[in-house]
């Protein structure tokens, strides 16, 4: 048996021995929900771990194992689990407001809406939704209505939520992606229609020449260009690429949409917009702005956003609604989160700890002669095992994802939680000690995995 396969089996055995309660619950879960999960992303092989409690930077599973948590609910929890200010904000909704929701406007919509609008689009307007996908869906609808066009330009490997119109070429297999300079639109879900594929223009991230010629070629059809300004939340667009994209879309009158669901309040307080000082027409937010409750928002220029205004009731505008939009509980908890994050040096502290962990991982990997790129800004990063550069989706697919999975399985067994191959997201609750312990655990896993240096896949 090849040595790596041997190690993988040993790790799997260890995982199964430690998580018998999760295995049992997963069997029960499969009886009530398809695939045993309520969101596709929650599954990983051989079965996911069921958590019972979380506090600060730690989670405890149903078998009593303790983990340092770097998932932080896919980045949504920037203050950590059960933050005191957040808890108090939730309690005050009951104490002061008396209920969770009224179905009417409430003061917190104006208060929190103003705060987010001023940070992300001063002079613009905001609309809350209940998830990131609802935000991207709304932003694209606004762009389509504004331009009267229907083709959506998006980048290969960029995720914008589980919505039919955007489930194109975010998770394509290498074999179907086609020419790197003219990527094929590839369906990511069985329900994606042929019309959706033909109304999708797929662009290669960080390749300006190809991106420019593809946009120019179909400019007359394009309703918008939407992107994750940091692919996977961590792979930055080069400043030149971002500047050129902004200029070209402005010149051609194509709305530019930043999907900042991952990067908002993580790469900077003002997200990727602040990082690049390059601003889109519409920004989609989610995750952190709900403080751990379901949320999304679109914030952007008056011109695009006011299509949703009172006048939108008839055919003159864009209809958008939702029973829970602007939910007072969500907005109160979200605002408490943002207030705490912006207080004193809190955000900077998260960035400093994140950098300490990145440095420690980088040192360990090079000490073990494992070639890697560690990418990300602010409070989030990811590791790519590769000798090459990582500037877009195809580079990610060419990196050694198998070795990375082994590494993450080893970390899980050692009590460090991340969804295998996913990003590391830190929080205000992570301590210097958590960072040190994580570094020690990584060293132990790397010792166990040992040489040889992984090959590129
Ligand atoms: N856009 C991006 C960039 C995301 O990362 C996500 C979720 N990970 C979404 C949209 C969808 O957000 P939600 O899961 O809240 O629907």
Short mmCIF file of C-alpha atoms and ligand atoms in Angstrom, two decimals:
data_model
loop_
_atom_site.label_atom_id
_atom_site.label_comp_id
_atom_site.label_asym_id
_atom_site.label_seq_id
_atom_site.Cartn_x
_atom_site.Cartn_y
_atom_site.Cartn_z
CA UNK A 1 0.00 0.00 0.00
CA UNK A 2 1.46 3.46 -0.90
CA UNK A 3 2.71 5.36 2.17
CA UNK A 4 0.27 8.28 1.76
CA UNK A 5 -2.73 5.99 1.49
CA UNK A 6 -1.56 4.25 4.63
CA UNK A 7 -1.40 7.56 6.50
CA UNK A 8 -4.81 8.57 5.21
CA UNK A 9 -6.37 5.34 6.44
CA UNK A 10 -4.72 5.70 9.81
CA UNK A 11 -6.06 9.23 10.13
CA UNK A 12 -9.54 8.12 9.11
CA UNK A 13 -9.48 5.35 11.72
CA UNK A 14 -8.47 7.88 14.37
CA UNK A 15 -11.24 10.25 13.23
CA UNK A 16 -13.85 7.51 13.42
CA UNK A 17 -12.67 6.35 16.83
CA UNK A 18 -12.94 9.90 18.23
CA UNK A 19 -16.31 10.76 16.69
CA UNK A 20 -18.56 7.76 17.23
CA UNK A 21 -21.41 9.97 18.49
CA UNK A 22 -21.25 12.08 15.30
CA UNK A 23 -21.30 8.92 13.16
CA UNK A 24 -24.45 7.77 14.93
CA UNK A 25 -26.15 11.14 14.59
CA UNK A 26 -25.21 11.32 10.93
CA UNK A 27 -26.97 8.00 10.33
CA UNK A 28 -30.09 9.46 12.00
CA UNK A 29 -29.73 12.74 10.07
CA UNK A 30 -29.75 10.84 6.77
CA UNK A 31 -33.21 9.55 7.66
CA UNK A 32 -34.62 13.09 7.90
CA UNK A 33 -32.67 15.16 5.40
CA UNK A 34 -31.12 14.41 2.02
CA UNK A 35 -27.45 13.64 2.44
CA UNK A 36 -27.83 14.10 6.21
CA UNK A 37 -27.13 17.85 6.09
CA UNK A 38 -29.16 21.04 5.85
CA UNK A 39 -26.58 22.75 3.62
CA UNK A 40 -24.36 21.03 1.06
CA UNK A 41 -21.31 22.80 2.44
CA UNK A 42 -21.68 21.15 5.85
CA UNK A 43 -20.78 17.70 4.56
CA UNK A 44 -17.29 16.26 4.32
CA UNK A 45 -15.93 12.72 4.18
CA UNK A 46 -16.44 10.38 5.95
CA UNK A 47 -19.17 12.32 7.86
CA UNK A 48 -19.30 15.73 9.51
CA UNK A 49 -18.79 16.37 13.21
CA UNK A 50 -21.88 17.32 15.21
CA UNK A 51 -21.20 20.12 17.68
CA UNK A 52 -22.97 20.45 20.98
CA UNK A 53 -21.57 23.66 22.44
CA UNK A 54 -19.39 26.60 21.49
CA UNK A 55 -17.90 29.46 23.46
CA UNK A 56 -15.22 31.98 22.56
CA UNK A 57 -12.81 30.37 20.07
CA UNK A 58 -13.73 26.81 21.04
CA UNK A 59 -16.35 24.22 20.12
CA UNK A 60 -17.18 20.93 21.81
CA UNK A 61 -18.62 18.03 19.85
CA UNK A 62 -21.19 15.44 20.89
CA UNK A 63 -18.38 13.05 21.87
CA UNK A 64 -16.86 15.62 24.22
CA UNK A 65 -13.88 16.52 22.00
CA UNK A 66 -12.74 20.13 22.24
CA UNK A 67 -11.67 22.08 19.14
CA UNK A 68 -10.08 25.45 18.49
CA UNK A 69 -12.51 26.75 15.88
CA UNK A 70 -11.17 28.36 12.69
CA UNK A 71 -14.39 27.87 10.72
CA UNK A 72 -16.18 30.54 12.76
CA UNK A 73 -19.34 29.58 10.90
CA UNK A 74 -17.67 30.22 7.53
CA UNK A 75 -16.38 33.54 8.76
CA UNK A 76 -19.69 34.89 10.08
CA UNK A 77 -18.53 35.13 13.69
CA UNK A 78 -15.80 37.73 13.95
CA UNK A 79 -16.17 38.17 17.71
CA UNK A 80 -16.16 34.43 18.45
CA UNK A 81 -18.96 32.32 19.93
CA UNK A 82 -21.31 33.70 22.56
CA UNK A 83 -19.77 37.18 22.71
CA UNK A 84 -21.13 39.09 25.70
CA UNK A 85 -22.13 42.27 23.79
CA UNK A 86 -23.94 40.17 21.21
CA UNK A 87 -25.76 38.17 23.86
CA UNK A 88 -26.82 41.36 25.64
CA UNK A 89 -28.05 42.88 22.36
CA UNK A 90 -30.22 39.81 21.74
CA UNK A 91 -31.65 39.97 25.27
CA UNK A 92 -32.38 43.69 24.91
CA UNK A 93 -34.50 43.07 21.85
CA UNK A 94 -36.92 41.18 24.12
CA UNK A 95 -36.53 43.61 27.03
CA UNK A 96 -36.97 46.83 25.03
CA UNK A 97 -38.72 45.86 21.81
CA UNK A 98 -40.75 43.03 23.34
CA UNK A 99 -40.74 40.67 20.36
CA UNK A 100 -38.49 39.36 17.60
CA UNK A 101 -40.35 40.77 14.64
CA UNK A 102 -43.30 43.04 13.87
CA UNK A 103 -43.51 43.04 10.10
CA UNK A 104 -43.36 46.86 10.20
CA UNK A 105 -40.42 49.25 9.85
CA UNK A 106 -38.45 49.76 13.08
CA UNK A 107 -35.81 52.23 14.27
CA UNK A 108 -32.94 49.76 14.06
CA UNK A 109 -33.36 49.56 10.25
CA UNK A 110 -32.55 53.27 9.98
CA UNK A 111 -29.78 53.17 12.59
CA UNK A 112 -27.94 50.10 11.30
CA UNK A 113 -28.75 50.79 7.65
CA UNK A 114 -27.14 54.23 7.96
CA UNK A 115 -24.04 52.77 9.62
CA UNK A 116 -23.48 50.16 6.90
CA UNK A 117 -24.39 52.52 4.07
CA UNK A 118 -21.92 55.16 5.31
CA UNK A 119 -19.13 52.57 5.58
CA UNK A 120 -19.69 50.92 2.19
CA UNK A 121 -21.41 53.45 -0.04
CA UNK A 122 -21.64 56.97 1.42
CA UNK A 123 -24.50 58.79 -0.25
CA UNK A 124 -26.00 55.52 -1.49
CA UNK A 125 -28.87 53.35 -0.28
CA UNK A 126 -29.18 49.94 1.40
CA UNK A 127 -31.68 47.06 1.43
CA UNK A 128 -31.45 44.16 3.87
CA UNK A 129 -32.07 40.55 2.85
CA UNK A 130 -31.91 37.27 4.80
CA UNK A 131 -28.84 35.67 3.27
CA UNK A 132 -25.85 36.34 1.07
CA UNK A 133 -27.47 34.59 -1.84
CA UNK A 134 -30.55 36.79 -1.60
CA UNK A 135 -28.21 39.79 -1.73
CA UNK A 136 -26.38 38.65 -4.89
CA UNK A 137 -29.68 37.68 -6.49
CA UNK A 138 -31.12 41.13 -5.75
CA UNK A 139 -27.98 42.94 -6.97
CA UNK A 140 -28.07 41.07 -10.29
CA UNK A 141 -31.80 41.75 -10.67
CA UNK A 142 -31.17 45.46 -10.10
CA UNK A 143 -28.43 45.48 -12.72
CA UNK A 144 -30.61 43.62 -15.22
CA UNK A 145 -33.51 46.02 -14.67
CA UNK A 146 -31.25 49.08 -14.92
CA UNK A 147 -29.52 48.05 -18.14
CA UNK A 148 -32.38 46.12 -19.73
CA UNK A 149 -29.86 43.36 -20.52
CA UNK A 150 -29.68 39.80 -19.27
CA UNK A 151 -26.15 38.41 -19.61
CA UNK A 152 -24.16 38.11 -16.38
CA UNK A 153 -20.37 38.26 -16.46
CA UNK A 154 -18.79 36.39 -13.58
CA UNK A 155 -15.38 34.95 -12.82
CA UNK A 156 -14.38 31.30 -12.93
CA UNK A 157 -14.23 29.88 -9.39
CA UNK A 158 -16.18 32.73 -7.77
CA UNK A 159 -19.10 31.73 -5.55
CA UNK A 160 -22.18 33.91 -5.22
CA UNK A 161 -24.63 31.65 -3.42
CA UNK A 162 -26.84 28.68 -4.21
CA UNK A 163 -29.01 30.35 -6.82
CA UNK A 164 -29.60 28.91 -10.29
CA UNK A 165 -28.49 32.04 -12.19
CA UNK A 166 -25.10 32.10 -10.47
CA UNK A 167 -24.30 28.40 -10.14
CA UNK A 168 -22.08 28.52 -13.17
CA UNK A 169 -18.34 27.76 -13.26
CA UNK A 170 -17.67 28.17 -9.57
CA UNK A 171 -16.74 24.56 -9.00
CA UNK A 172 -15.91 23.30 -12.50
CA UNK A 173 -13.79 20.21 -13.02
CA UNK A 174 -10.53 20.94 -14.87
CA UNK A 175 -11.64 18.70 -17.74
CA UNK A 176 -14.62 20.93 -18.60
CA UNK A 177 -13.13 24.38 -18.11
CA UNK A 178 -11.78 24.84 -21.63
CA UNK A 179 -9.32 27.46 -22.80
CA UNK A 180 -7.92 29.45 -19.85
CA UNK A 181 -8.30 32.65 -21.86
CA UNK A 182 -11.94 31.88 -22.81
CA UNK A 183 -13.36 29.73 -19.99
CA UNK A 184 -16.44 27.67 -20.76
CA UNK A 185 -19.62 28.28 -18.77
CA UNK A 186 -20.02 25.03 -16.82
CA UNK A 187 -23.13 24.12 -14.85
CA UNK A 188 -22.60 23.56 -11.11
CA UNK A 189 -26.05 22.14 -10.49
CA UNK A 190 -28.48 19.87 -12.31
CA UNK A 191 -31.20 22.54 -12.46
CA UNK A 192 -29.08 25.14 -14.27
CA UNK A 193 -30.77 25.87 -17.59
CA UNK A 194 -29.06 26.05 -20.98
CA UNK A 195 -30.36 29.63 -21.22
CA UNK A 196 -28.49 30.45 -18.03
CA UNK A 197 -25.28 29.06 -19.47
CA UNK A 198 -25.68 31.03 -22.69
CA UNK A 199 -26.42 34.17 -20.66
CA UNK A 200 -23.26 33.72 -18.57
CA UNK A 201 -19.93 35.14 -19.60
CA UNK A 202 -17.13 33.44 -17.68
CA UNK A 203 -13.99 35.50 -17.10
CA UNK A 204 -10.48 34.47 -16.00
CA UNK A 205 -9.57 36.23 -12.73
CA UNK A 206 -6.35 38.24 -12.73
CA UNK A 207 -5.88 37.87 -16.51
CA UNK A 208 -6.64 41.40 -17.66
CA UNK A 209 -6.02 41.00 -21.39
CA UNK A 210 -8.46 38.09 -21.71
CA UNK A 211 -11.00 39.65 -19.36
CA UNK A 212 -10.97 42.90 -21.30
CA UNK A 213 -11.43 41.31 -24.70
CA UNK A 214 -14.23 39.02 -23.45
CA UNK A 215 -16.12 41.93 -21.86
CA UNK A 216 -15.69 44.19 -24.88
CA UNK A 217 -16.89 41.43 -27.21
CA UNK A 218 -20.21 41.02 -25.35
CA UNK A 219 -20.56 44.52 -23.87
CA UNK A 220 -23.93 45.15 -25.53
CA UNK A 221 -25.45 42.11 -23.81
CA UNK A 222 -23.95 42.54 -20.33
CA UNK A 223 -26.19 43.44 -17.39
CA UNK A 224 -23.32 43.43 -14.90
CA UNK A 225 -19.92 42.14 -13.92
CA UNK A 226 -20.03 40.43 -10.53
CA UNK A 227 -16.97 39.20 -8.64
CA UNK A 228 -15.51 38.21 -5.32
CA UNK A 229 -12.85 40.93 -5.09
CA UNK A 230 -10.76 38.33 -3.25
CA UNK A 231 -11.40 34.95 -4.87
CA UNK A 232 -12.40 32.40 -2.20
CA UNK A 233 -12.14 35.41 0.15
CA UNK A 234 -8.33 35.28 0.05
CA UNK A 235 -6.87 35.50 -3.48
CA UNK A 236 -6.55 39.20 -4.19
CA UNK A 237 -7.22 40.79 -7.53
CA UNK A 238 -4.04 42.67 -8.45
CA UNK A 239 -4.46 46.44 -8.04
CA UNK A 240 -3.97 46.90 -11.80
CA UNK A 241 -6.61 44.28 -12.58
CA UNK A 242 -9.11 45.86 -10.21
CA UNK A 243 -8.41 49.39 -11.52
CA UNK A 244 -8.77 48.28 -15.14
CA UNK A 245 -11.99 46.42 -14.39
CA UNK A 246 -13.48 49.48 -12.70
CA UNK A 247 -12.48 51.76 -15.58
CA UNK A 248 -13.71 49.46 -18.35
CA UNK A 249 -17.09 48.80 -16.74
CA UNK A 250 -17.55 52.54 -16.13
CA UNK A 251 -16.62 53.36 -19.73
CA UNK A 252 -19.02 50.74 -21.08
CA UNK A 253 -21.87 51.58 -18.66
CA UNK A 254 -21.91 48.09 -17.11
CA UNK A 255 -22.71 47.99 -13.36
CA UNK A 256 -19.87 46.47 -11.32
CA UNK A 257 -20.93 44.34 -8.34
CA UNK A 258 -18.58 43.38 -5.51
CA UNK A 259 -19.72 40.29 -3.66
CA UNK A 260 -18.26 41.05 -0.24
CA UNK A 261 -20.20 38.37 1.64
CA UNK A 262 -16.88 36.83 2.76
CA UNK A 263 -14.62 39.91 2.66
CA UNK A 264 -16.91 42.51 4.25
CA UNK A 265 -15.59 43.44 7.72
CA UNK A 266 -12.91 40.72 7.35
CA UNK A 267 -10.19 41.98 5.02
CA UNK A 268 -10.79 45.51 6.31
CA UNK A 269 -13.66 47.16 8.20
CA UNK A 270 -14.69 48.62 4.84
CA UNK A 271 -14.04 45.33 3.06
CA UNK A 272 -12.27 44.96 -0.28
CA UNK A 273 -13.51 48.43 -1.33
CA UNK A 274 -11.41 49.94 1.44
CA UNK A 275 -8.47 47.61 0.73
CA UNK A 276 -8.27 48.59 -2.96
CA UNK A 277 -9.80 52.08 -2.67
CA UNK A 278 -11.70 51.08 -5.78
CA UNK A 279 -15.46 51.19 -5.48
CA UNK A 280 -18.23 49.22 -7.22
CA UNK A 281 -21.76 50.32 -8.12
CA UNK A 282 -23.32 47.70 -5.86
CA UNK A 283 -21.93 45.74 -2.90
CA UNK A 284 -23.38 42.52 -1.49
CA UNK A 285 -22.85 41.91 2.21
CA UNK A 286 -23.74 38.98 4.47
CA UNK A 287 -22.21 36.78 7.18
CA UNK A 288 -20.57 39.16 9.74
CA UNK A 289 -23.22 41.89 9.48
CA UNK A 290 -25.78 39.52 11.05
CA UNK A 291 -23.61 38.73 14.08
CA UNK A 292 -24.47 35.02 13.67
CA UNK A 293 -28.09 35.37 12.52
CA UNK A 294 -29.25 34.95 8.90
CA UNK A 295 -28.63 38.13 6.91
CA UNK A 296 -27.62 39.80 3.70
CA UNK A 297 -27.67 43.33 2.30
CA UNK A 298 -27.22 45.19 -0.94
CA UNK A 299 -25.75 48.66 -0.69
CA UNK A 300 -25.07 50.86 -3.66
CA UNK A 301 -25.63 53.92 -5.79
CA UNK A 302 -28.91 55.85 -5.58
CA UNK A 303 -29.42 55.38 -9.29
CA UNK A 304 -29.47 51.57 -9.12
CA UNK A 305 -31.00 51.20 -5.67
CA UNK A 306 -33.89 53.58 -6.03
CA UNK A 307 -35.45 51.19 -8.54
CA UNK A 308 -36.62 49.45 -5.33
CA UNK A 309 -38.32 52.56 -3.90
CA UNK A 310 -42.01 53.29 -3.42
CA UNK A 311 -42.36 53.94 -7.13
CA UNK A 312 -41.29 50.34 -7.67
CA UNK A 313 -44.74 49.11 -6.72
CA UNK A 314 -46.01 49.14 -10.26
CA UNK A 315 -44.21 48.27 -13.43
CA UNK A 316 -41.89 51.26 -13.01
CA UNK A 317 -39.51 49.61 -10.61
CA UNK A 318 -38.04 46.42 -9.19
CA UNK A 319 -40.18 44.52 -6.71
CA UNK A 320 -38.33 43.04 -3.77
CA UNK A 321 -39.76 41.82 -0.51
CA UNK A 322 -39.37 39.34 2.34
CA UNK A 323 -41.25 38.71 5.58
CA UNK A 324 -38.03 38.78 7.58
CA UNK A 325 -36.07 41.50 5.76
CA UNK A 326 -34.64 43.92 8.32
CA UNK A 327 -35.48 41.54 11.17
CA UNK A 328 -34.99 43.55 14.40
CA UNK A 329 -33.26 40.69 16.21
CA UNK A 330 -30.79 40.16 13.36
CA UNK A 331 -30.08 43.86 12.93
CA UNK A 332 -29.62 44.47 16.68
CA UNK A 333 -27.21 41.56 17.02
CA UNK A 334 -25.47 42.60 13.81
CA UNK A 335 -25.07 46.19 14.91
CA UNK A 336 -23.70 45.12 18.31
CA UNK A 337 -21.15 43.01 16.44
CA UNK A 338 -20.02 45.84 14.18
CA UNK A 339 -19.91 48.32 17.08
CA UNK A 340 -17.72 45.95 19.09
CA UNK A 341 -15.50 45.17 16.11
CA UNK A 342 -14.91 48.89 15.51
CA UNK A 343 -14.28 49.63 19.15
CA UNK A 344 -10.67 50.44 20.15
CA UNK A 345 -8.07 48.22 18.54
CA UNK A 346 -10.32 45.17 18.29
CA UNK A 347 -10.11 44.75 14.52
CA UNK A 348 -6.36 45.35 14.55
CA UNK A 349 -5.96 42.73 17.29
CA UNK A 350 -7.68 40.13 15.12
CA UNK A 351 -5.37 41.04 12.21
CA UNK A 352 -2.27 40.78 14.40
CA UNK A 353 -3.24 37.32 15.69
CA UNK A 354 -4.11 36.20 12.16
CA UNK A 355 -0.68 37.28 10.97
CA UNK A 356 0.96 35.45 13.89
CA UNK A 357 -0.82 32.24 12.90
CA UNK A 358 0.05 32.69 9.22
CA UNK A 359 3.71 33.22 10.12
CA UNK A 360 3.75 30.19 12.38
CA UNK A 361 2.16 27.96 9.69
CA UNK A 362 4.53 29.32 7.05
CA UNK A 363 7.57 28.56 9.24
CA UNK A 364 6.36 25.03 9.96
CA UNK A 365 5.64 24.26 6.31
CA UNK A 366 9.01 25.51 5.11
CA UNK A 367 10.75 23.69 7.98
CA UNK A 368 9.14 20.51 6.63
CA UNK A 369 10.05 21.52 3.06
CA UNK A 370 6.44 21.67 1.94
CA UNK A 371 5.95 24.29 -0.78
CA UNK A 372 2.97 26.51 -0.05
CA UNK A 373 1.30 29.87 -0.63
CA UNK A 374 -0.54 31.36 2.31
CA UNK A 375 -2.94 34.00 1.05
CA UNK A 376 -5.40 36.37 2.68
CA UNK A 377 -5.82 39.78 4.28
CA UNK A 378 -7.11 40.96 7.64
CA UNK A 379 -8.76 38.19 9.67
CA UNK A 380 -8.82 35.36 7.12
CA UNK A 381 -6.40 33.27 5.06
CA UNK A 382 -5.96 29.98 3.29
CA UNK A 383 -3.10 27.60 2.54
CA UNK A 384 -2.37 26.28 -0.94
CA UNK A 385 0.14 23.46 -1.22
CA UNK A 386 1.98 24.26 -4.43
CA UNK A 387 5.30 25.31 -5.87
CA UNK A 388 3.55 27.68 -8.26
CA UNK A 389 1.67 30.93 -7.80
CA UNK A 390 -2.01 31.04 -6.89
CA UNK A 391 -3.84 33.88 -8.61
CA UNK A 392 -7.03 32.16 -9.75
CA UNK A 393 -9.25 29.08 -9.69
CA UNK A 394 -7.12 26.98 -12.04
CA UNK A 395 -4.09 27.49 -9.80
CA UNK A 396 -6.16 26.33 -6.82
CA UNK A 397 -7.23 23.21 -8.72
CA UNK A 398 -3.59 22.51 -9.63
CA UNK A 399 -2.45 22.72 -6.01
CA UNK A 400 -2.11 19.57 -3.92
CA UNK A 401 -5.63 19.42 -2.47
CA UNK A 402 -5.14 15.80 -1.43
CA UNK A 403 -2.23 16.65 0.85
CA UNK A 404 -4.16 19.62 2.18
CA UNK A 405 -7.08 17.31 3.06
CA UNK A 406 -4.73 15.02 4.93
CA UNK A 407 -3.29 17.97 6.81
CA UNK A 408 -6.77 19.15 7.80
CA UNK A 409 -7.86 15.67 8.85
CA UNK A 410 -4.77 15.51 11.07
CA UNK A 411 -5.65 18.91 12.55
CA UNK A 412 -9.24 17.79 13.20
CA UNK A 413 -7.96 14.72 15.01
CA UNK A 414 -5.67 16.99 17.03
CA UNK A 415 -8.51 19.33 18.05
CA UNK A 416 -8.22 22.13 15.48
CA UNK A 417 -11.45 22.62 13.57
CA UNK A 418 -11.68 23.68 9.98
CA UNK A 419 -13.76 22.30 7.21
CA UNK A 420 -11.13 20.38 5.21
CA UNK A 421 -9.49 22.66 2.59
CA UNK A 422 -11.51 25.65 3.76
CA UNK A 423 -10.25 29.04 4.93
CA UNK A 424 -8.99 29.91 8.39
CA UNK A 425 -11.18 32.63 9.92
CA UNK A 426 -10.07 34.15 13.20
CA UNK A 427 -12.05 36.10 15.76
CA UNK A 428 -11.59 38.45 18.67
CA UNK A 429 -11.91 35.42 20.93
CA UNK A 430 -8.77 33.66 19.63
CA UNK A 431 -5.98 34.07 22.17
CA UNK A 432 -2.20 34.00 21.79
CA UNK A 433 -2.39 30.63 23.49
CA UNK A 434 -4.84 29.31 20.86
CA UNK A 435 -2.39 30.40 18.15
CA UNK A 436 0.54 28.73 19.93
CA UNK A 437 -1.38 25.49 20.50
CA UNK A 438 -2.51 25.46 16.85
CA UNK A 439 1.12 25.86 15.74
CA UNK A 440 2.17 22.94 17.97
CA UNK A 441 -0.62 20.75 16.63
CA UNK A 442 0.32 21.56 13.05
CA UNK A 443 3.95 20.63 13.77
CA UNK A 444 2.75 17.30 15.16
CA UNK A 445 0.64 16.59 12.06
CA UNK A 446 3.48 17.51 9.73
CA UNK A 447 5.84 15.24 11.66
CA UNK A 448 3.30 12.45 11.31
CA UNK A 449 2.77 13.05 7.59
CA UNK A 450 6.49 13.45 7.05
CA UNK A 451 8.32 13.58 3.72
CA UNK A 452 8.20 13.21 0.78
CA UNK A 453 7.41 16.71 -0.37
CA UNK A 454 3.95 16.43 -1.91
CA UNK A 455 3.76 16.36 -5.68
CA UNK A 456 1.55 18.74 -7.63
CA UNK A 457 -1.66 17.03 -8.65
N1 LIG B 1 -21.34 35.12 -1.83
C1 LIG B 1 -20.19 34.70 -1.27
C2 LIG B 1 -18.90 35.32 -1.72
C3 LIG B 1 -20.20 33.73 -0.27
O1 LIG B 1 -19.06 33.31 0.27
C4 LIG B 1 -21.43 33.19 0.14
C5 LIG B 1 -21.52 32.13 1.22
N2 LIG B 1 -20.37 31.51 1.56
C6 LIG B 1 -22.60 33.66 -0.48
C7 LIG B 1 -22.52 34.62 -1.46
C8 LIG B 1 -23.95 33.12 -0.08
O2 LIG B 1 -24.25 33.53 1.21
P1 LIG B 1 -25.31 32.69 2.07
O3 LIG B 1 -24.66 31.39 2.38
O4 LIG B 1 -25.57 33.55 3.26
O5 LIG B 1 -26.51 32.54 1.21
#
